[in-house]
XYZ file of C-alpha atoms in Angstrom:
324
model
C 137.531 11.177 -14.284
C 139.595 8.128 -13.313
C 139.188 8.977 -9.622
C 135.426 9.348 -10.032
C 135.186 6.002 -11.829
C 137.238 4.373 -9.082
C 134.783 5.613 -6.457
C 131.778 4.462 -8.493
C 133.290 1.027 -9.116
C 134.126 0.692 -5.432
C 130.546 1.437 -4.444
C 129.307 -0.994 -7.090
C 131.556 -3.746 -5.733
C 130.158 -3.256 -2.219
C 126.554 -3.449 -3.409
C 126.258 -7.158 -4.272
C 128.040 -10.147 -5.771
C 126.917 -9.192 -9.262
C 128.066 -5.653 -8.545
C 131.496 -6.976 -7.633
C 131.722 -8.792 -10.959
C 130.643 -5.646 -12.778
C 133.254 -3.640 -10.883
C 135.990 -6.117 -11.813
C 135.068 -5.971 -15.486
C 134.729 -2.188 -15.391
C 138.036 -1.815 -13.586
C 139.768 -3.921 -16.206
C 138.261 -1.851 -18.998
C 139.324 1.414 -17.332
C 142.852 0.062 -16.858
C 143.117 -0.845 -20.533
C 141.809 2.565 -21.608
C 144.240 4.384 -19.328
C 147.149 2.344 -20.684
C 146.413 3.550 -24.232
C 145.390 7.078 -23.262
C 147.993 8.791 -25.430
C 147.089 6.722 -28.486
C 143.404 7.505 -27.942
C 144.169 11.239 -27.763
C 146.154 11.032 -31.007
C 143.312 9.180 -32.681
C 140.702 11.665 -31.427
C 142.779 14.519 -32.852
C 142.144 13.106 -36.344
C 138.504 14.216 -36.022
C 137.686 17.902 -36.289
C 135.411 19.682 -33.846
C 132.382 19.455 -36.143
C 132.700 15.676 -36.433
C 133.096 15.225 -32.690
C 130.050 17.385 -31.967
C 127.962 15.535 -34.571
C 128.891 12.178 -33.059
C 128.201 13.344 -29.508
C 124.801 14.733 -30.504
C 123.878 11.453 -32.143
C 124.989 9.368 -29.164
C 123.105 11.691 -26.810
C 119.922 11.394 -28.852
C 120.301 7.608 -28.904
C 120.737 7.390 -25.137
C 117.819 9.732 -24.449
C 115.360 8.665 -27.152
C 115.776 4.879 -27.236
C 114.699 4.141 -23.625
C 111.780 6.565 -23.937
C 110.264 4.996 -27.046
C 107.417 2.480 -26.648
C 108.611 -1.072 -27.149
C 105.339 -2.344 -28.624
C 103.347 -2.024 -31.824
C 101.181 1.108 -31.882
C 97.887 1.308 -33.767
C 98.376 5.026 -34.326
C 101.559 4.159 -36.271
C 99.830 1.397 -38.247
C 101.323 -1.315 -36.073
C 104.919 -0.080 -36.156
C 107.165 -0.568 -33.129
C 109.015 2.742 -32.558
C 111.736 1.258 -30.366
C 112.522 -1.507 -32.866
C 112.749 0.995 -35.722
C 115.072 3.300 -33.797
C 117.157 0.348 -32.607
C 117.684 -0.695 -36.235
C 118.666 2.879 -37.092
C 121.314 2.782 -34.369
C 122.505 -0.655 -35.489
C 122.874 0.196 -39.188
C 124.463 3.562 -38.436
C 126.822 1.855 -36.002
C 128.036 -0.513 -38.733
C 128.871 2.457 -40.914
C 130.562 4.279 -38.056
C 132.869 1.343 -37.283
C 133.999 1.315 -40.919
C 134.352 5.097 -40.876
C 136.578 4.981 -37.799
C 138.671 2.264 -39.447
C 139.070 4.415 -42.537
C 140.177 7.423 -40.490
C 142.553 5.263 -38.471
C 144.220 3.895 -41.613
C 144.436 7.368 -43.099
C 144.568 8.573 -46.722
C 147.385 6.149 -47.588
C 145.127 3.099 -47.314
C 145.106 0.716 -50.272
C 142.428 0.791 -52.927
C 141.098 -2.550 -51.638
C 140.650 -1.139 -48.134
C 139.070 1.956 -49.662
C 136.485 -0.270 -51.338
C 135.796 -2.286 -48.185
C 135.444 0.759 -45.947
C 133.387 2.567 -48.576
C 131.126 -0.467 -48.910
C 130.231 -0.376 -45.235
C 129.836 3.411 -45.054
C 128.161 3.957 -48.449
C 128.811 1.790 -51.495
C 126.778 4.171 -53.658
C 128.917 7.154 -52.632
C 132.052 5.111 -53.334
C 130.762 4.220 -56.809
C 129.973 7.848 -57.616
C 133.401 8.935 -56.355
C 135.288 6.336 -58.384
C 133.245 7.050 -61.513
C 134.247 10.692 -61.231
C 137.921 9.813 -60.820
C 137.797 7.515 -63.865
C 136.370 10.403 -65.877
C 139.190 12.687 -64.735
C 141.839 10.118 -65.680
C 140.681 7.379 -68.070
C 143.891 5.453 -67.475
C 142.685 4.640 -63.954
C 139.412 3.008 -65.013
C 140.606 -0.462 -63.978
C 141.672 0.698 -60.504
C 138.373 2.517 -60.042
C 136.456 -0.536 -61.274
C 138.200 -2.675 -58.679
C 137.168 -0.261 -55.897
C 133.549 -0.206 -57.124
C 133.371 -4.004 -57.272
C 134.853 -4.397 -53.784
C 132.482 -1.782 -52.334
C 129.533 -3.539 -53.998
C 130.298 -7.056 -52.760
C 130.794 -5.803 -49.191
C 127.028 -5.256 -49.238
C 126.434 -9.028 -49.091
C 128.262 -9.834 -45.818
C 126.819 -6.617 -44.396
C 123.330 -7.967 -45.146
C 124.251 -11.268 -43.487
C 125.208 -9.402 -40.312
C 121.844 -7.622 -40.338
C 119.954 -10.891 -40.820
C 121.920 -12.520 -37.995
C 120.914 -9.716 -35.627
C 117.233 -9.431 -36.597
C 116.366 -13.067 -37.366
C 119.133 -15.624 -36.685
C 116.916 -18.492 -37.872
C 116.864 -16.984 -41.354
C 120.651 -16.782 -41.557
C 121.289 -20.346 -42.755
C 118.937 -19.832 -45.702
C 120.235 -16.398 -46.713
C 123.879 -17.375 -46.183
C 123.852 -19.727 -49.180
C 123.065 -17.251 -52.012
C 124.734 -14.248 -50.382
C 127.736 -16.354 -49.410
C 128.122 -17.596 -52.978
C 127.707 -14.054 -54.321
C 130.401 -12.871 -51.920
C 132.740 -15.696 -52.928
C 132.210 -15.123 -56.646
C 132.666 -11.402 -56.088
C 135.936 -11.881 -54.215
C 137.272 -14.213 -56.925
C 136.186 -11.797 -59.660
C 137.697 -8.832 -57.819
C 140.919 -10.788 -57.333
C 141.065 -11.611 -61.036
C 140.346 -7.987 -61.878
C 143.121 -6.823 -59.576
C 145.563 -9.404 -60.931
C 145.013 -8.425 -64.558
C 144.995 -4.689 -63.920
C 147.773 -4.227 -61.390
C 149.412 -0.840 -61.588
C 151.681 1.415 -59.607
C 149.132 4.211 -59.943
C 146.882 4.925 -56.986
C 143.572 6.667 -56.495
C 143.329 9.136 -53.653
C 140.102 8.259 -51.806
C 137.574 10.984 -51.121
C 137.027 12.026 -47.546
C 134.388 9.818 -45.950
C 131.487 11.503 -44.196
C 130.795 10.668 -40.582
C 127.692 8.409 -40.573
C 126.952 9.358 -36.947
C 124.841 12.328 -38.023
C 121.253 12.893 -37.005
C 119.729 13.846 -40.367
C 120.768 10.718 -42.352
C 119.851 8.560 -39.358
C 116.340 10.020 -39.282
C 116.108 9.599 -43.055
C 116.994 5.916 -42.788
C 114.431 5.491 -40.012
C 111.746 7.029 -42.217
C 112.738 4.858 -45.190
C 112.738 1.738 -43.032
C 109.283 2.509 -41.605
C 107.841 3.137 -45.079
C 109.436 -0.003 -46.534
C 108.078 -2.071 -43.644
C 104.535 -0.755 -44.119
C 104.636 -1.073 -47.911
C 106.017 -4.617 -47.726
C 103.280 -5.758 -45.360
C 100.594 -4.143 -47.523
C 102.096 -5.518 -50.745
C 102.125 -9.017 -49.287
C 98.524 -8.665 -48.133
C 97.268 -7.355 -51.473
C 99.493 -9.070 -54.037
C 101.084 -11.968 -52.177
C 104.618 -13.094 -52.942
C 104.870 -11.083 -56.171
C 104.151 -7.912 -54.185
C 107.046 -8.674 -51.833
C 109.413 -9.250 -54.741
C 108.372 -6.051 -56.521
C 108.809 -4.055 -53.324
C 112.199 -5.687 -52.730
C 113.440 -4.655 -56.163
C 112.213 -1.067 -55.927
C 113.388 -0.652 -52.341
C 116.737 -2.241 -53.148
C 117.434 0.517 -55.645
C 117.375 3.002 -52.778
C 118.439 1.087 -49.667
C 119.298 -2.596 -49.227
C 119.588 -2.327 -45.437
C 115.957 -1.283 -44.982
C 114.655 -4.150 -47.124
C 116.967 -6.735 -45.563
C 115.841 -5.848 -42.048
C 112.186 -5.637 -43.128
C 112.138 -9.099 -44.712
C 114.049 -10.567 -41.778
C 111.452 -9.178 -39.376
C 108.496 -10.327 -41.489
C 109.967 -13.823 -41.619
C 110.545 -13.786 -37.854
C 106.908 -12.763 -37.312
C 105.693 -15.548 -39.594
C 104.193 -13.112 -42.109
C 106.285 -14.521 -44.966
C 108.159 -17.776 -45.430
C 111.905 -18.230 -45.161
C 112.155 -18.843 -48.904
C 110.268 -15.658 -49.774
C 112.430 -13.627 -47.380
C 115.619 -15.116 -48.810
C 114.558 -14.502 -52.405
C 113.460 -10.964 -51.571
C 116.795 -10.119 -49.951
C 118.685 -11.435 -52.983
C 116.406 -9.423 -55.296
C 117.034 -6.253 -53.259
C 120.794 -6.850 -53.357
C 120.603 -7.512 -57.100
C 118.683 -4.283 -57.728
C 121.238 -2.273 -55.780
C 124.079 -3.962 -57.648
C 122.415 -3.059 -60.961
C 122.294 0.530 -59.714
C 126.076 0.513 -59.133
C 126.662 -0.689 -62.694
C 124.293 1.974 -64.047
C 126.089 4.692 -62.085
C 129.443 3.485 -63.403
C 128.083 3.818 -66.954
C 126.312 7.145 -66.436
C 128.919 8.979 -64.356
C 132.110 7.233 -65.436
C 133.623 6.144 -68.733
C 132.410 3.458 -71.138
C 135.327 1.217 -70.221
C 134.559 1.583 -66.515
C 130.877 0.841 -67.125
C 131.589 -2.252 -69.226
C 134.082 -3.696 -66.770
C 131.943 -3.073 -63.679
C 128.815 -4.399 -65.415
C 130.587 -7.575 -66.534
C 131.987 -8.403 -63.104
C 128.871 -7.493 -61.119
C 126.683 -9.254 -63.682
C 128.495 -12.528 -62.994
C 128.140 -11.942 -59.247
C 124.371 -11.358 -59.244
C 123.770 -14.190 -61.719
C 125.298 -16.656 -59.253
C 122.860 -15.581 -56.541
C 119.783 -15.473 -58.762
C 120.468 -18.983 -60.050
C 120.537 -20.324 -56.492
C 117.234 -18.748 -55.416
C 115.569 -19.762 -58.692
C 116.369 -23.456 -58.212
C-alpha cells in the first residue's frame, strides 16, 4: 500500500504546481501514519469484526451516495435538498463517532466525568437510561450516576454550538450567549455536585454502540427531513408560536435535528435570528426535561430529585436570557 501511494503521489507531483503541494502534504501524512503503524494496529484491534464492517459499510455508502445526490431543492421532495440532508447526517454521525473512538481509546477504566462527556456526544439519552439503571441496582451510587447524567446533558449545549457554527456561522454569536451560559452554569453545578458527593466507588460504564451504523443514520435523516418540513409549515401557518411548539416537541426526540433546522431557516431568511436562538434553547430545554423525567422514571427518587434540581437551574439560566 505504501509503495502504491508513493507512485500515486509521485505522479501527482509531476502533474502541476498544485499537484506538487498536494503530494507534499500527502507524503507527510503517509509518513506520520507509517510512524505510528503499530499503535494504529493495536487501536484497531479494540474493535471487533462486526464494528469494523459496520463502519466500512457506512463510509462506503457516504462516499457513493453523497456525490450522487442532487445538490438543489427538489419540488418532488417538497423543496428539500437531498445532498444537504445527507451531509448533515454524516456530520452529526461523525461527531458521535469521534466521541465513540475516544471512549474506546480510553477504555473501560475511564473516569465517570469522561464517561458523561463521551456519552453526551454519542447519546446523552442512552447515558441517562444506563445511569438510572445502575442507580436502581445500587442506591448508594445515586450521586455518582447523577453526576454522569448531568455531564452528559450539558455536553448537548456545546455540541449544538458546533452544529450552528457549521450550518450558519452568523447565528453563532446569538446562540452562544444562552447556550454558553447554560454550559457554564452546568459545569459549575456539576463541579459542585462532584465536590459534595466524592466517593471511591466507581460506576462501570456500559459499552457504547458504534454510531457509524446505517440504520440509525437513515433514521436521523428521516427525522431531520420531517422536522425541517414541519418547521417550515408551522412557521407559515402559525408564525413564531408554531416554530416554538415544534422546537419543544422535536427537542424531546432529537435536539440535533431541530438545531440544524433552525440554523438553516435562519440562514435562508425564513425566520429571524432571535426566533432561531429562542427555538434552539427551547429544544435543548425540552430534551433536558426529558433527561430529568427519565432519571425519575427509571432511576431512584433521590437520583430524580438531584438530577432535576441541577438541570432545572441550568435550563432556567438559558430561558431567562432568551426571555429578556
